[in-house]
mmCIF file of C-alpha atoms in Angstrom:
data_model
loop_
_atom_site.group_PDB
_atom_site.id
_atom_site.type_symbol
_atom_site.label_atom_id
_atom_site.label_comp_id
_atom_site.label_asym_id
_atom_site.label_seq_id
_atom_site.Cartn_x
_atom_site.Cartn_y
_atom_site.Cartn_z
ATOM 1 C CA MET A 1 4.619 29.820 50.140
ATOM 2 C CA PRO A 2 3.662 32.303 47.516
ATOM 3 C CA VAL A 3 4.178 31.756 43.800
ATOM 4 C CA PRO A 4 5.545 34.223 40.943
ATOM 5 C CA MET A 5 1.787 35.032 40.044
ATOM 6 C CA ASP A 6 1.244 36.577 43.714
ATOM 7 C CA ALA A 7 3.540 39.455 42.845
ATOM 8 C CA PHE A 8 1.821 40.762 39.974
ATOM 9 C CA ASP A 9 -1.512 42.178 39.443
ATOM 10 C CA ASP A 10 -2.050 41.438 35.830
ATOM 11 C CA VAL A 11 -0.969 37.749 34.981
ATOM 12 C CA ARG A 12 -2.346 36.236 31.784
ATOM 13 C CA PRO A 13 -1.764 33.142 29.657
ATOM 14 C CA ALA A 14 1.185 33.899 27.491
ATOM 15 C CA VAL A 15 -0.609 32.383 24.532
ATOM 16 C CA ASP A 16 -3.114 35.277 24.817
ATOM 17 C CA CYS A 17 -0.064 37.842 24.558
ATOM 18 C CA LEU A 18 1.757 36.712 21.548
ATOM 19 C CA ASP A 19 1.827 40.188 20.052
ATOM 20 C CA LEU A 20 4.145 41.265 23.377
ATOM 21 C CA LEU A 21 6.479 38.389 22.684
ATOM 22 C CA THR A 22 9.401 38.056 20.283
ATOM 23 C CA ALA A 23 8.978 36.356 17.043
ATOM 24 C CA PRO A 24 10.734 32.968 18.250
ATOM 25 C CA VAL A 25 9.022 32.781 21.688
ATOM 26 C CA ALA A 26 5.544 33.486 20.002
ATOM 27 C CA ALA A 27 6.460 30.769 17.415
ATOM 28 C CA VAL A 28 6.893 28.138 20.198
ATOM 29 C CA LEU A 29 3.827 28.838 21.960
ATOM 30 C CA ARG A 30 1.838 28.783 18.737
ATOM 31 C CA ALA A 31 3.005 25.374 18.260
ATOM 32 C CA TRP A 32 3.299 24.122 21.861
ATOM 33 C CA ASN A 33 2.775 20.511 22.464
ATOM 34 C CA GLY A 34 4.215 19.582 25.880
ATOM 35 C CA SER A 35 2.680 17.740 28.622
ATOM 36 C CA VAL A 36 1.822 21.190 30.466
ATOM 37 C CA PRO A 37 -0.864 22.847 28.804
ATOM 38 C CA VAL A 38 0.293 26.030 27.199
ATOM 39 C CA GLU A 39 -2.552 28.086 29.190
ATOM 40 C CA GLU A 40 -0.069 27.224 32.151
ATOM 41 C CA LEU A 41 2.730 29.353 30.599
ATOM 42 C CA ARG A 42 1.980 32.918 31.666
ATOM 43 C CA PHE A 43 3.031 36.422 30.880
ATOM 44 C CA VAL A 44 3.363 39.492 33.163
ATOM 45 C CA ASP A 45 4.031 42.843 31.542
ATOM 46 C CA THR A 46 6.737 44.495 33.135
ATOM 47 C CA ASP A 47 8.716 47.747 33.085
ATOM 48 C CA PRO A 48 11.662 47.168 30.778
ATOM 49 C CA ALA A 49 13.797 49.469 33.169
ATOM 50 C CA ILE A 50 13.420 46.621 35.734
ATOM 51 C CA ALA A 51 14.142 43.710 33.499
ATOM 52 C CA ASP A 52 17.423 42.630 35.224
ATOM 53 C CA THR A 53 16.617 40.346 38.459
ATOM 54 C CA ALA A 54 17.854 42.362 41.090
ATOM 55 C CA LEU A 55 15.782 45.480 40.219
ATOM 56 C CA LEU A 56 12.576 43.324 39.717
ATOM 57 C CA VAL A 57 12.703 41.686 42.879
ATOM 58 C CA GLU A 58 13.481 44.955 44.767
ATOM 59 C CA ARG A 59 10.218 46.163 43.303
ATOM 60 C CA HIS A 60 8.313 43.118 43.588
ATOM 61 C CA GLY A 61 9.576 41.350 46.708
ATOM 62 C CA PRO A 62 12.918 39.591 47.713
ATOM 63 C CA TRP A 63 11.209 36.296 47.801
ATOM 64 C CA LEU A 64 11.101 36.336 44.081
ATOM 65 C CA LEU A 65 14.590 35.520 43.926
ATOM 66 C CA GLN A 66 14.141 32.068 45.023
ATOM 67 C CA GLN A 67 11.488 31.390 42.092
ATOM 68 C CA SER A 68 13.346 33.436 39.447
ATOM 69 C CA ALA A 69 15.510 31.785 36.866
ATOM 70 C CA ASN A 70 18.279 33.361 34.474
ATOM 71 C CA CYS A 71 19.160 32.102 31.099
ATOM 72 C CA VAL A 72 22.602 32.662 30.056
ATOM 73 C CA VAL A 73 24.081 31.994 26.642
ATOM 74 C CA VAL A 74 27.442 30.369 26.552
ATOM 75 C CA ALA A 75 30.101 29.901 23.842
ATOM 76 C CA GLY A 76 31.998 26.431 24.019
ATOM 77 C CA LYS A 77 35.273 26.504 21.757
ATOM 78 C CA ARG A 78 37.012 23.496 20.549
ATOM 79 C CA GLY A 79 39.286 23.949 17.932
ATOM 80 C CA GLY A 80 37.886 26.380 15.213
ATOM 81 C CA GLU A 81 34.437 25.235 16.125
ATOM 82 C CA THR A 82 32.180 27.320 18.483
ATOM 83 C CA THR A 83 29.245 25.769 20.080
ATOM 84 C CA LEU A 84 26.320 28.053 21.565
ATOM 85 C CA ALA A 85 24.408 26.617 24.351
ATOM 86 C CA ALA A 86 21.685 28.173 26.881
ATOM 87 C CA CYS A 87 22.221 27.591 30.548
ATOM 88 C CA VAL A 88 19.171 27.790 33.134
ATOM 89 C CA VAL A 89 19.823 28.172 36.558
ATOM 90 C CA LEU A 90 17.806 29.732 39.534
ATOM 91 C CA SER A 91 18.670 33.551 40.135
ATOM 92 C CA HIS A 92 20.505 33.158 43.413
ATOM 93 C CA THR A 93 23.020 30.671 41.872
ATOM 94 C CA ARG A 94 25.188 30.968 38.900
ATOM 95 C CA ALA A 95 26.054 28.574 36.210
ATOM 96 C CA ASP A 96 29.426 26.465 36.469
ATOM 97 C CA VAL A 97 30.509 27.544 32.846
ATOM 98 C CA ASN A 98 34.076 26.703 33.191
ATOM 99 C CA GLY A 99 33.464 23.270 34.686
ATOM 100 C CA VAL A 100 30.116 21.505 34.164
ATOM 101 C CA VAL A 101 29.224 23.457 30.992
ATOM 102 C CA ARG A 102 32.435 23.279 29.529
ATOM 103 C CA ARG A 103 32.786 19.407 29.878
ATOM 104 C CA GLN A 104 29.126 18.884 28.809
ATOM 105 C CA LEU A 105 29.801 20.827 25.560
ATOM 106 C CA GLY A 106 33.063 18.979 25.112
ATOM 107 C CA ALA A 107 34.777 22.204 24.739
ATOM 108 C CA ARG A 108 38.306 23.110 25.618
ATOM 109 C CA LYS A 109 37.056 26.552 26.659
ATOM 110 C CA ALA A 110 33.618 27.888 27.690
ATOM 111 C CA SER A 111 32.768 31.506 28.518
ATOM 112 C CA PHE A 112 29.613 33.633 28.081
ATOM 113 C CA ALA A 113 28.672 34.776 24.693
ATOM 114 C CA PRO A 114 29.258 37.902 23.433
ATOM 115 C CA MET A 115 26.173 40.128 23.820
ATOM 116 C CA ASP A 116 26.141 40.777 20.129
ATOM 117 C CA GLN A 117 26.343 37.009 19.143
ATOM 118 C CA ALA A 118 23.806 36.256 22.054
ATOM 119 C CA VAL A 119 21.280 38.607 20.692
ATOM 120 C CA GLY A 120 21.731 38.250 16.841
ATOM 121 C CA GLU A 121 21.379 34.484 17.073
ATOM 122 C CA SER A 122 18.633 34.224 19.535
ATOM 123 C CA GLY A 123 16.321 36.825 18.110
ATOM 124 C CA MET A 124 15.896 38.095 21.585
ATOM 125 C CA GLU A 125 16.898 41.051 23.402
ATOM 126 C CA TYR A 126 19.699 41.111 25.990
ATOM 127 C CA GLY A 127 18.543 40.997 29.481
ATOM 128 C CA GLY A 128 15.364 39.086 28.352
ATOM 129 C CA ILE A 129 16.781 36.015 26.514
ATOM 130 C CA THR A 130 14.586 33.047 27.466
ATOM 131 C CA PRO A 131 14.752 29.274 27.107
ATOM 132 C CA ILE A 132 11.463 29.204 25.190
ATOM 133 C CA GLY A 133 12.159 29.868 21.354
ATOM 134 C CA LEU A 134 15.922 29.327 21.208
ATOM 135 C CA PRO A 135 17.507 28.047 18.299
ATOM 136 C CA ALA A 136 17.029 24.372 17.818
ATOM 137 C CA ASP A 137 20.499 23.409 17.545
ATOM 138 C CA TRP A 138 21.615 24.999 20.583
ATOM 139 C CA PRO A 139 21.949 22.492 23.675
ATOM 140 C CA LEU A 140 19.652 23.780 26.536
ATOM 141 C CA LEU A 141 21.033 22.964 29.986
ATOM 142 C CA LEU A 142 18.856 23.205 33.123
ATOM 143 C CA ASP A 143 19.726 22.875 36.698
ATOM 144 C CA PRO A 144 17.653 20.217 38.343
ATOM 145 C CA ALA A 145 16.300 22.842 40.815
ATOM 146 C CA VAL A 146 14.973 24.734 37.627
ATOM 147 C CA ALA A 147 13.176 21.535 36.352
ATOM 148 C CA ASP A 148 12.006 20.790 40.036
ATOM 149 C CA ILE A 149 10.555 24.301 40.537
ATOM 150 C CA PRO A 150 6.690 24.634 40.427
ATOM 151 C CA TYR A 151 6.987 27.897 38.516
ATOM 152 C CA ALA A 152 10.191 29.870 37.539
ATOM 153 C CA LEU A 153 10.002 33.874 36.775
ATOM 154 C CA ILE A 154 11.978 33.858 33.377
ATOM 155 C CA GLY A 155 12.942 36.132 30.634
ATOM 156 C CA SER A 156 10.090 36.672 27.848
ATOM 157 C CA GLY A 157 12.428 37.114 25.046
ATOM 158 C CA SER A 158 12.400 40.834 25.304
ATOM 159 C CA ARG A 159 13.183 43.355 28.271
ATOM 160 C CA ARG A 160 9.268 44.079 28.531
ATOM 161 C CA GLY A 161 7.619 41.317 30.556
ATOM 162 C CA LYS A 162 8.305 37.990 32.153
ATOM 163 C CA LEU A 163 7.054 34.567 31.607
ATOM 164 C CA ILE A 164 5.903 32.135 34.523
ATOM 165 C CA VAL A 165 6.517 28.645 33.794
ATOM 166 C CA PRO A 166 6.345 25.370 35.509
ATOM 167 C CA GLY A 167 9.877 23.809 35.684
ATOM 168 C CA LYS A 168 8.318 20.677 34.150
ATOM 169 C CA ALA A 169 7.566 22.476 30.759
ATOM 170 C CA LEU A 170 11.311 24.028 30.746
ATOM 171 C CA ALA A 171 12.777 20.483 31.241
ATOM 172 C CA GLU A 172 10.459 19.310 28.474
ATOM 173 C CA LEU A 173 11.847 21.922 25.881
ATOM 174 C CA PRO A 174 13.292 20.408 22.837
ATOM 175 C CA GLY A 175 17.047 19.964 23.177
ATOM 176 C CA ALA A 176 16.781 20.194 27.185
ATOM 177 C CA THR A 177 19.116 18.473 29.461
ATOM 178 C CA VAL A 178 18.779 18.539 33.091
ATOM 179 C CA LEU A 179 22.321 18.436 34.268
ATOM 180 C CA GLU A 180 23.378 17.810 37.754
ATOM 181 C CA GLY A 181 25.968 20.333 39.151
ATOM 182 C CA LEU A 182 25.182 23.151 36.580
ATOM 183 C CA ALA A 183 24.564 25.596 39.383
ATOM 184 C CA LEU A 184 26.955 26.761 41.900
ATOM 185 C CA ALA A 185 26.039 28.655 45.022
#
């Protein structure tokens, strides 16, 4: 079975490409201390025009859809309080925002965060938000399929480039919770 690295000509350790990454992502890689060596987190330089998953897999191969993960920012509201969280699910699924996510956050209502808020508070670009480098106080919810995948193709913090990261490394990120039922078909 192919892995995401097979779809690209130039795959480099992400730690060697810090100048191509957003500040929050680069900071996490500089201070990396997970059980997965930082050199196993890889960067591929991609065209920003094909940052969206559908366009990327159209260009590089439909099989990549099964090995790509999306990170969406959700706002949970209860009373006058809003909690931002990130949900990471495989790209051929969607996050159960109104069910599992809402209950996990203890929110009365949950929805996708407004783009301006997600971008402003994450320090990342829309279409490239990644679980690596998110604010420390955000819950990070991962579907078990993401945690179990050998390698996930995810955003890099900007529309230019993607990261290829072992699912185990994503599950070990600070604030991460592997949450059964997060993804819906």
